[in-house]
Coordinates of C-alpha atoms and ligand atoms in Angstrom, one line a residue:
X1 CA -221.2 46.7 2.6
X2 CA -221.8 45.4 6.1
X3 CA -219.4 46.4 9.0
X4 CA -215.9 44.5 9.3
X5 CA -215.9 41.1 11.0
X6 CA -213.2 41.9 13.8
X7 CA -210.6 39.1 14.5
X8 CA -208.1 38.8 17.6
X9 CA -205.2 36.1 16.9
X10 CA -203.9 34.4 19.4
X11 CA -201.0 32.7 18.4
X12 CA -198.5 33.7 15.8
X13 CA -196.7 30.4 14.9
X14 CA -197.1 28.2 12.5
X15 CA -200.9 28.6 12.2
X16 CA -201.5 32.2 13.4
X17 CA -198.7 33.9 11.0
X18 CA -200.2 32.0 7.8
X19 CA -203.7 33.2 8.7
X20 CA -202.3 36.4 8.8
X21 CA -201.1 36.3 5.6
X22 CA -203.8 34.6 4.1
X23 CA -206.1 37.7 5.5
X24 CA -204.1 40.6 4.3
X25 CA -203.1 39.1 0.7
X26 CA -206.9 38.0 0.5
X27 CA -208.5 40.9 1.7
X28 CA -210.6 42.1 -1.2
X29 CA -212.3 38.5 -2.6
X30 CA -212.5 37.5 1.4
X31 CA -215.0 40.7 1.3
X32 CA -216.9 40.0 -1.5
X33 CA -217.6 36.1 -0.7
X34 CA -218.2 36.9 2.9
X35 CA -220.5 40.3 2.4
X36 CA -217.9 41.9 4.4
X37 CA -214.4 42.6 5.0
X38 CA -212.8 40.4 7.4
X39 CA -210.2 42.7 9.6
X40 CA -207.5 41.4 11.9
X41 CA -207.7 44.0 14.5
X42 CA -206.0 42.3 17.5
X43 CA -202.9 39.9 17.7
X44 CA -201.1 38.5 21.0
X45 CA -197.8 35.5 21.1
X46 CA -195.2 34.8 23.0
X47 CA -192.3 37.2 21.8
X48 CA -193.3 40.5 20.4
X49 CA -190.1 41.3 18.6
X50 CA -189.9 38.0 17.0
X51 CA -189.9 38.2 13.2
X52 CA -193.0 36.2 11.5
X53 CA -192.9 37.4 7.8
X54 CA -195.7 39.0 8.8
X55 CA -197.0 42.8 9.0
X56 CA -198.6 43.2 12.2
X57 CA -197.7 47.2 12.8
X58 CA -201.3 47.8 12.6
X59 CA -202.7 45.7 14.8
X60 CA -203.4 46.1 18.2
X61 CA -200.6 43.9 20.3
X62 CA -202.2 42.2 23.7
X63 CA -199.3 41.1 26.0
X64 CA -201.7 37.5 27.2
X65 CA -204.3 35.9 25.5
X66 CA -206.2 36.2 28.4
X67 CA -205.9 40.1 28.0
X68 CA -207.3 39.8 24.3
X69 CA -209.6 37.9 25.3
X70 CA -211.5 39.4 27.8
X71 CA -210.6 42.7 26.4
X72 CA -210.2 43.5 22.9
X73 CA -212.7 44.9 20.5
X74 CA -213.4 41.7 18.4
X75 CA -216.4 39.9 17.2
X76 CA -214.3 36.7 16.9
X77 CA -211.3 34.9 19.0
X78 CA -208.9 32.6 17.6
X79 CA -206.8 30.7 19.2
X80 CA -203.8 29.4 17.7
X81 CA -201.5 28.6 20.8
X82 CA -202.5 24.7 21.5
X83 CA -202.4 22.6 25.0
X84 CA -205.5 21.2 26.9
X85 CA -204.9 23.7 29.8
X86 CA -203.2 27.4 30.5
X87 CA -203.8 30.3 28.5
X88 CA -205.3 28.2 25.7
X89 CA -208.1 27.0 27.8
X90 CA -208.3 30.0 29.4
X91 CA -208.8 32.4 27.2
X92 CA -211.0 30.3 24.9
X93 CA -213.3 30.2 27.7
X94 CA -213.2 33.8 28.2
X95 CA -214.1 35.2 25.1
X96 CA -216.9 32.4 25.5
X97 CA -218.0 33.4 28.5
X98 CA -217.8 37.0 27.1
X99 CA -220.4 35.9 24.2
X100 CA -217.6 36.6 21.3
X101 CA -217.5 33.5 18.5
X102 CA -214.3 31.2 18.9
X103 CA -212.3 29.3 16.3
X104 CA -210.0 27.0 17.7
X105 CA -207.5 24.6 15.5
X106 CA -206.5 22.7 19.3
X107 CA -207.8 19.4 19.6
X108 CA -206.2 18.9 23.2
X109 CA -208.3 21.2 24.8
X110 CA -211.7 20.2 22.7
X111 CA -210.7 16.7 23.6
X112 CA -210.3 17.8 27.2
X113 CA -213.2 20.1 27.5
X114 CA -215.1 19.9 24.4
X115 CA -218.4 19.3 25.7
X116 CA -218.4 22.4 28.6
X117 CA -217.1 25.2 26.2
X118 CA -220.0 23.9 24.0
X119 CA -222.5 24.3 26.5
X120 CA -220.5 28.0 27.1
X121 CA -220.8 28.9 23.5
X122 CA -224.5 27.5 23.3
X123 CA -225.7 29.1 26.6
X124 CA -224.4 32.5 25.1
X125 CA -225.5 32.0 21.7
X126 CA -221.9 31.9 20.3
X127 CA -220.3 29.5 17.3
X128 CA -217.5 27.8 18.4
X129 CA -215.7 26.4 15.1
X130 CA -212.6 23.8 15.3
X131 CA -212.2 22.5 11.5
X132 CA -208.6 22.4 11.9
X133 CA -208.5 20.6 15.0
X134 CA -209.0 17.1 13.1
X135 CA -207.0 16.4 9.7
X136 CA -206.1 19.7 8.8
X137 CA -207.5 21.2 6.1
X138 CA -209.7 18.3 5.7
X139 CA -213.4 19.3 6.1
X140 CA -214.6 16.8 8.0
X141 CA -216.0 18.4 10.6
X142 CA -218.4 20.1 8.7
X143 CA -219.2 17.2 7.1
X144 CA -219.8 15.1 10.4
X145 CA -221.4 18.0 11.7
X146 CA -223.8 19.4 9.0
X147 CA -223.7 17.7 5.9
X148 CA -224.2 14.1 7.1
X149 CA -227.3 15.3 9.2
X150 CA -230.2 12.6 9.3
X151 CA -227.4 9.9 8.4
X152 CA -226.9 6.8 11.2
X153 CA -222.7 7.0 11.5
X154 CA -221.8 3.1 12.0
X155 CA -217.6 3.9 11.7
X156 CA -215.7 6.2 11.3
X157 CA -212.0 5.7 10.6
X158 CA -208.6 7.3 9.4
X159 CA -205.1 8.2 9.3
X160 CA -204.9 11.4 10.9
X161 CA -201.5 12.0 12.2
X162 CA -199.1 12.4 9.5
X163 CA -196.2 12.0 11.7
X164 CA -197.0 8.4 11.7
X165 CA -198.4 8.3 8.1
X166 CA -194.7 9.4 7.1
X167 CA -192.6 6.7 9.2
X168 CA -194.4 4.0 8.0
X169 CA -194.5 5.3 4.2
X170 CA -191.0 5.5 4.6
X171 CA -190.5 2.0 6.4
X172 CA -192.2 0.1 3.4
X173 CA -191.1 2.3 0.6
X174 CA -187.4 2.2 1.5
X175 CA -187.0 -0.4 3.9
X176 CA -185.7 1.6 7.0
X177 CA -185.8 1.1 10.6
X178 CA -188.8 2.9 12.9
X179 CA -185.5 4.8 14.4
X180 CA -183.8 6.4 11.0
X181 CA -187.7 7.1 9.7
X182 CA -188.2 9.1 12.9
X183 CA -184.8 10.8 12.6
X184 CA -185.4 11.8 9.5
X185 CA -189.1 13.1 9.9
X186 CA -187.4 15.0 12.4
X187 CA -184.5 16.6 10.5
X188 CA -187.4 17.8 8.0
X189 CA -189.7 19.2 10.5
X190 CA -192.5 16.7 10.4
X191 CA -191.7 15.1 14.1
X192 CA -191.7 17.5 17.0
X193 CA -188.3 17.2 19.0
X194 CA -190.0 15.0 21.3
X195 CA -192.6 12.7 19.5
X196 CA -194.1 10.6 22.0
X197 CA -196.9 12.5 21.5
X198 CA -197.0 11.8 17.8
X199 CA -195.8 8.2 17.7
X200 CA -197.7 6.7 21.4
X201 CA -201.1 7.7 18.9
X202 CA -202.2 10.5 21.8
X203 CA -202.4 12.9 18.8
X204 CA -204.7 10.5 16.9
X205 CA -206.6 9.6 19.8
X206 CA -207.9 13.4 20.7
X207 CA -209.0 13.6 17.1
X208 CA -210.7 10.5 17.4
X209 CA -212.6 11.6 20.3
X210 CA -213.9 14.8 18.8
X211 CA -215.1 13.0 15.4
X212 CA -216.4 10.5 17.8
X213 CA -218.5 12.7 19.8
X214 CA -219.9 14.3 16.1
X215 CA -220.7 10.7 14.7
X216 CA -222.5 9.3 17.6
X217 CA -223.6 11.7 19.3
X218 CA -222.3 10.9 22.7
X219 CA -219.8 13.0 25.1
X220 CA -216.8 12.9 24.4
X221 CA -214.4 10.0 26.1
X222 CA -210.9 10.7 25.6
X223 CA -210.0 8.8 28.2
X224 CA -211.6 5.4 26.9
X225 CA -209.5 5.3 23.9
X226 CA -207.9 2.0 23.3
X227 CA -204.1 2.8 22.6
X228 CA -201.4 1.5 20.5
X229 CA -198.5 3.5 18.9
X230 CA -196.4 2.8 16.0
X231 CA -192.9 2.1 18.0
X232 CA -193.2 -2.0 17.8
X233 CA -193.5 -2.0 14.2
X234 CA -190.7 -3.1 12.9
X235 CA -189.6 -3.8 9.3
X236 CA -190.4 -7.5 9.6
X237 CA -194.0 -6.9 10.4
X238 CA -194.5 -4.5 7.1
X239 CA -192.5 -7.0 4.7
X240 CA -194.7 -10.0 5.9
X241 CA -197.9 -6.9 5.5
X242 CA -196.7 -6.3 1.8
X243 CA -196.1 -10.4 1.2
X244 CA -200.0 -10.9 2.2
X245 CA -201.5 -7.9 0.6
X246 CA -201.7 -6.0 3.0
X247 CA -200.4 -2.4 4.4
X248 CA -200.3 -1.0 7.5
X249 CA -201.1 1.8 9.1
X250 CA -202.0 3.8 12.0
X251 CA -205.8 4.2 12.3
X252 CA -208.1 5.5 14.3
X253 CA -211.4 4.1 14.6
X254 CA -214.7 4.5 16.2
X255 CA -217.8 1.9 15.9
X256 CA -220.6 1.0 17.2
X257 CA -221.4 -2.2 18.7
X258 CA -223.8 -4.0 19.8
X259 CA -222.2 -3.2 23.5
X260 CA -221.2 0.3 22.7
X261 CA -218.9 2.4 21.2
X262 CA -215.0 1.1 20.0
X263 CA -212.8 4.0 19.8
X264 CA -209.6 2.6 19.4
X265 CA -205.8 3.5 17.5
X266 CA -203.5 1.2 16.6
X267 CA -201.5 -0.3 13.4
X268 CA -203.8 -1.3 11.2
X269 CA -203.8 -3.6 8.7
X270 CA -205.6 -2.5 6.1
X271 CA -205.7 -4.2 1.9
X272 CA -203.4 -3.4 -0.7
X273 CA -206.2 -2.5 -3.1
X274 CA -208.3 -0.2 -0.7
X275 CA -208.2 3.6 -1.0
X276 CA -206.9 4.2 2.3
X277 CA -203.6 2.4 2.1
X278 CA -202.3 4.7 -1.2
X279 CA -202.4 7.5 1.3
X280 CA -199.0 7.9 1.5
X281 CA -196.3 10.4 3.8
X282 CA -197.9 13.0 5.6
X283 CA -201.4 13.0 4.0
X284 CA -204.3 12.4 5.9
X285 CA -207.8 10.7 5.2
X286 CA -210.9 10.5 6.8
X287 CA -213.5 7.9 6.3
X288 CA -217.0 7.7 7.7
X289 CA -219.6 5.1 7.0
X290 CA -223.5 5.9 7.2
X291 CA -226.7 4.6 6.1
X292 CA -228.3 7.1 3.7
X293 CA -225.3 8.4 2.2
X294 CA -223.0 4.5 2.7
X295 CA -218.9 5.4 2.4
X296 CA -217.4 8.9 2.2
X297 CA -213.6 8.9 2.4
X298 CA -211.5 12.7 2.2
X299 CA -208.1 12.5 1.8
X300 CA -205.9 15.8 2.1
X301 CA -203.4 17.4 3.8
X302 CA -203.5 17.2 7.7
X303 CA -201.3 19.6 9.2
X304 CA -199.1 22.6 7.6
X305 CA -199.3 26.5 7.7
X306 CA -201.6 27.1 5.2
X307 CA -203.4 23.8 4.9
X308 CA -204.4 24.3 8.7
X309 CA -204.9 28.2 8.2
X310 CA -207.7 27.4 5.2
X311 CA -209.6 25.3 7.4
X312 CA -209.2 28.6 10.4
X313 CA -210.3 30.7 7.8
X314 CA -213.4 28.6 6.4
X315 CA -214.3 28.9 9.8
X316 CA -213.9 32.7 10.3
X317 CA -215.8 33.2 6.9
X318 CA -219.2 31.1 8.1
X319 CA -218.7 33.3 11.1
X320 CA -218.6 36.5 8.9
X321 CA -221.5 35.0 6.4
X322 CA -223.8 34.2 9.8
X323 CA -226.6 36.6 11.0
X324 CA -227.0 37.5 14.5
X325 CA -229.5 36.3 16.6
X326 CA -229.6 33.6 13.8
X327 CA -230.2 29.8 14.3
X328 CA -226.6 28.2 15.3
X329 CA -225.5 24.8 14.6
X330 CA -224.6 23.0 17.8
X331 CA -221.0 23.0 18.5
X332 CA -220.7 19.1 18.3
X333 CA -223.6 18.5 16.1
X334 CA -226.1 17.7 18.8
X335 CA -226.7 20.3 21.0
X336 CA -224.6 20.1 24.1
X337 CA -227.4 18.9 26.7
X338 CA -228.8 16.4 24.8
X339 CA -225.6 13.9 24.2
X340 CA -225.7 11.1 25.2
X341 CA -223.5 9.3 27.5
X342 CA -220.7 7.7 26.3
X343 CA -221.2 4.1 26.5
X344 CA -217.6 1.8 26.0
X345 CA -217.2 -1.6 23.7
X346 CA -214.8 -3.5 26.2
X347 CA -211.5 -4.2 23.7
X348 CA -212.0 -7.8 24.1
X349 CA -215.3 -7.9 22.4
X350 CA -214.0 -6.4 19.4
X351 CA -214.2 -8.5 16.2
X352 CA -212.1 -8.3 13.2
X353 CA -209.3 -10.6 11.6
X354 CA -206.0 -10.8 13.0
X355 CA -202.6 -10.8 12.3
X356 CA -200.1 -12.4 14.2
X357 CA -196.0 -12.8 13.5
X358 CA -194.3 -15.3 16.3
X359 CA -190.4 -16.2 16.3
X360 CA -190.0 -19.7 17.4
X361 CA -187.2 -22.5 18.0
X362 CA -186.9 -24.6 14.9
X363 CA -188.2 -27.8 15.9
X364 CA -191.0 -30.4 15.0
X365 CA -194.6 -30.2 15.7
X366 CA -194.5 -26.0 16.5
X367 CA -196.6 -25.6 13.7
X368 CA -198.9 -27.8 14.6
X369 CA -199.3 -26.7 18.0
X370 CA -199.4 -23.0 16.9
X371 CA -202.6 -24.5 14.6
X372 CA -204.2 -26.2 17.7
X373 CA -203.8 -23.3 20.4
X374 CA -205.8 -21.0 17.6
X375 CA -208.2 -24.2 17.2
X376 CA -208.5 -25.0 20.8
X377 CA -210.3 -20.6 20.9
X378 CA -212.2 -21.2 18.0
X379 CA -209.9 -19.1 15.7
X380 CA -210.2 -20.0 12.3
X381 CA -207.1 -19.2 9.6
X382 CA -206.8 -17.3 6.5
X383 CA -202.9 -18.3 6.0
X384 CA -200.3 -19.7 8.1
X385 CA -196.6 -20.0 7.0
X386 CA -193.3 -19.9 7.8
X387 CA -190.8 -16.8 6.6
X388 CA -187.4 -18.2 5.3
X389 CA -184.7 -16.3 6.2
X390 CA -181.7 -17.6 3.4
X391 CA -178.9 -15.0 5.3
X392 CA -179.8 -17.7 9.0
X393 CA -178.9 -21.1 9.6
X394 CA -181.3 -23.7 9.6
X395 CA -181.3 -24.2 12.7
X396 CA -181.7 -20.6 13.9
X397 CA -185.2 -19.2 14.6
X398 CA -188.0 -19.0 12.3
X399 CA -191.1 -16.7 11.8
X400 CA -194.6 -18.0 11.6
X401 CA -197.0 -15.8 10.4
X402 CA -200.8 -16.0 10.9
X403 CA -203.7 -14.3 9.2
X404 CA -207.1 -15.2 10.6
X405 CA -210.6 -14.5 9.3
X406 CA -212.8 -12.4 11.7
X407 CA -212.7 -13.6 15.5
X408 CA -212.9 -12.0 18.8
X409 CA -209.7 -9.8 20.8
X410 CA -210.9 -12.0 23.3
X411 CA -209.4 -15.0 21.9
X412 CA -206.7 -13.8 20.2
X413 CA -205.4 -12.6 23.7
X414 CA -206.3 -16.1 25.0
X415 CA -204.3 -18.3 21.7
X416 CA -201.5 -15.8 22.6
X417 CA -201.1 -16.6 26.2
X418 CA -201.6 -19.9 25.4
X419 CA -198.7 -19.7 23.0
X420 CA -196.6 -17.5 25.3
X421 CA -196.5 -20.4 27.6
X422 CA -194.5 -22.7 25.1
X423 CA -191.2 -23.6 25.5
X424 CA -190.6 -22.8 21.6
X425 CA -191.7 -19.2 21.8
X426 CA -189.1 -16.7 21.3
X427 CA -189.6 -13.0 22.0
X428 CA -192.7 -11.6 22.1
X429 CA -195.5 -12.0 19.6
X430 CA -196.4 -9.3 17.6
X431 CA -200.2 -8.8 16.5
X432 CA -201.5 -6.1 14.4
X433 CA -205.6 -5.9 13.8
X434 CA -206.8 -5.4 10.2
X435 CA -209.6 -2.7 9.1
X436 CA -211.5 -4.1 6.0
X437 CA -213.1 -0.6 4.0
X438 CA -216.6 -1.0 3.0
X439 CA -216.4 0.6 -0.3
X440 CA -213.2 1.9 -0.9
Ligands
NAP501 N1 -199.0 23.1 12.7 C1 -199.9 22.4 12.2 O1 -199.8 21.8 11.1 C2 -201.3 22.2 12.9 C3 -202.3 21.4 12.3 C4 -203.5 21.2 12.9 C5 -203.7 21.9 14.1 N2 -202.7 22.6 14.7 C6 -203.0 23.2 16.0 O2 -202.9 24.6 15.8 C7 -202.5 25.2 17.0 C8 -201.2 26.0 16.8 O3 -200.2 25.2 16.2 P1 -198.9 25.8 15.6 O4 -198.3 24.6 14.9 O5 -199.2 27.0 14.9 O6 -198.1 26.1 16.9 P2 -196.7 26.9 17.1 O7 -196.1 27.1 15.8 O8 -196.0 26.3 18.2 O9 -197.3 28.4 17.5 C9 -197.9 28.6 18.8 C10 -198.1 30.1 19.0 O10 -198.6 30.3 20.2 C11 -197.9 31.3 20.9 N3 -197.9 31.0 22.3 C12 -197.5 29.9 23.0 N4 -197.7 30.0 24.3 C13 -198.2 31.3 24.5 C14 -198.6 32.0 25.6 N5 -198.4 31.5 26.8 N6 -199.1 33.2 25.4 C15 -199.2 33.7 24.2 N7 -198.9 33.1 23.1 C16 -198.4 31.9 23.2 C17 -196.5 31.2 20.4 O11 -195.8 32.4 20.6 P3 -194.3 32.7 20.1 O12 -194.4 32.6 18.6 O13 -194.0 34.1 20.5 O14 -193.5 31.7 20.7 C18 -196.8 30.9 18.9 O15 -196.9 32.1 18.2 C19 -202.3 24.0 18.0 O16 -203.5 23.8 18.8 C20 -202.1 22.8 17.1 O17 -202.4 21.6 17.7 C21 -201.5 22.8 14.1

């Protein structure tokens, strides 16, 4: 049998100690797929006394990831820390520099500085592998990445934070406010302590940018993500969803246009009946449409311990498998020097049907100007109708709700302003955007 694959760990948390475990209770079958054993021979966190569950007495302890980095006698580094900057980045782009193989499950820093450690890892003829980064243990990187090879991407879509995924499961399901969802996502360890992160859609938008970059082929643009979170949804807005057939959920989406490339997340809208809104609570799914293969959708589990470790692991496995001075597959699909540049879809030429809630004063001829301000931009309905609510008075405000077939942001912003400026408006309007699957 061939020599051991060598493996520093960086990062013992959540990630790192189920990897660990996953290694040592695997050892013998990881052996005979790979052709050789895989060997944890290296290992650095935070706190050295801290108890994992895990045996580590073997295993050489580096004090900084840096240290293991540039040091350690490893063929592969993993980094299992997280953050676009500090030791993450900087040891990553150590044992790059250094010519070891990386596998990385942090999306912040390959959002960040994706494209440069690629051209690190391709310069030195190194695999730099981050399956975990984007929907857990989802393999969708490899399939943007290798399988889909030859195929034009038109969209790609999905519900990759399952922070979200589980407030608004838990919105519909049991009626519950955004506030006791997110409470209780947090007593059961599914929302961080602070959630901004989660719930702004900043999580969802690095993974975007990084299956953006592998669909299109274009650098990746973190920073022109469209953003919407999930805080303004409010109970209202998924009861009216459910009356109308629909669901919602936070998406992330990337399309081509005719004028470039949409990346954008917000709640989506998206049919009862489609595939997509059955993924329920923290479960993820990915969607991506092409020309020669038309609509794959993976649903699985997006974050966890082990869900996240089996995606490290495939990872560290096509390492072991791979022969040196082999052919690699670019980092981000296309080699590193020949993406493109990233070219933006302004919001306001995106197209796609609209839904729109707006509480008004109770009096005659709202409805009818509601229907003309859509009218006067050229906005054509699906539905319009007013929500009775039997616990108000009649005279108290009522909800309109609007569905429109496919029209432009651009004059949905413009009805709204229009509508703003009425004297019977009440509150703010509330629009949500609806996804229509192709095939699913
Ligand atoms: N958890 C998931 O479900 C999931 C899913 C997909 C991707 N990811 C990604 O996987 C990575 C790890 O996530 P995780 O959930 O395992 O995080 P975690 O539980 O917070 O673990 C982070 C680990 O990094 C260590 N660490 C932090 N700062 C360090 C430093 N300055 N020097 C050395 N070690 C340091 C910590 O050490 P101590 O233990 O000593 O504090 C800890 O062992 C992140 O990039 C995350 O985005 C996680």
């Amino acid at each position: 049998m061939a020599d051991a694959l060598k493996v520093g760990i960086a990062g013992l948390g959540t990630v790192g100690a189920s990897l660990v475990r996953i290694i040592q209770n695997r050892a013998n079958e990881l052996a005979v797929t790979c052709g050789r054993p895989i060997e944890i021979t290296a290992v650095t966190a935070r706190d050295r006394k801290r108890d994992r569950g895990i045996d580590i007495s073997g295993i050489t302890w580096f004090d900084t990831p840096q240290k293991l980095a540039a040091e350690a006698d490893i063929d592969v580094f993993v980094e299992l820390i997280g953050g676009a900057n500090g030791p993450a980045a900087e040891s990553v782009r150590a044992a790059l520099e250094r010519g070891l193989h990386v596998v990385t499950a942090n999306k912040a820093l390959l959002a960040a500085s994706g494209v440069e450690l690629a051209r690190i890892a391709e310069d030195k003829g190194a695999l730099l592998n981050f399956e975990a980064a984007v929907a857990g243990g989802i393999p969708v990187i490899k399939a943007l990445r290798e399988s889909l090879t030859g195929n034009t991407v038109s969209r790609v879509y999905g519900i990759m934070n399952g922070t979200c995924n589980y407030i608004l499961t838990r919105m519909e399901k049991e009626g519950l406010s955004f506030a006791d969802c997110l409470r209780e996502a947090q007593r059961l360890g599914y929302a961080e302590a602070d959630p901004a992160f989660d719930i702004e859609g900043n999580d969802t938008a690095h993974k975007l940018a990084i299956l953006t970059t592998l669909a299109f082929g274009t650098e990746i643009a973190a920073d022109e993500i469209y953003l919407e979170g999930i805080t303004n949804i409010s109970i209202e807005d998924i009861r009216a969803a459910s009356d109308l057939g629909y669901r919602i959920k936070l998406l992330g989406v990337a399309q081509k246009t005719e004028s470039g490339i949409e990346q954008r997340v917000h709640p989506t809208m998206v049919p009862h009946d489609s595939v997509i809104a059955q993924v329920d609570g923290v479960t993820n799914a990915v969607a991506i449409e092409s020309d020669i293969l038309g609509e794959l959708l993976m649903v699985g589990p997006g974050a966890g311990g082990n869900a996240t470790a089996s995606a490290v692991l495939g990872d560290i496995a096509d390492i072991a498998k791979s022969r040196p001075g082999a052919q690699r597959v670019p980092v981000l699909g296309t080699p590193a020097a020949a993406l493109a540049p990233y070219k933006r879809a302004r919001m306001r030429s995106h197209e796609g049907g609209y839904f729109i809630r707006i509480t008004v004063v109770d009096r005659t001829g709202v409805f009818a100007s509601i229907a003309a301000r859509m009218a006067e931009n050229n906005i054509s309905l699906e539905s319009i109708m007013q929500r009775a609510n039997p616990e108000t008075a009649d005279d108290s405000p009522k909800t309109i709700i609007l569905v429109t077939h496919a029209t432009t942001e651009a004059s949905i912003r413009k009805a709204v302003d229009a509508i703003k400026a009425e004297s019977y408006l009440v509150g703010e309007p509330q629009v949500i955007r609806i996804e229509r699957p192709k095939a699913f």
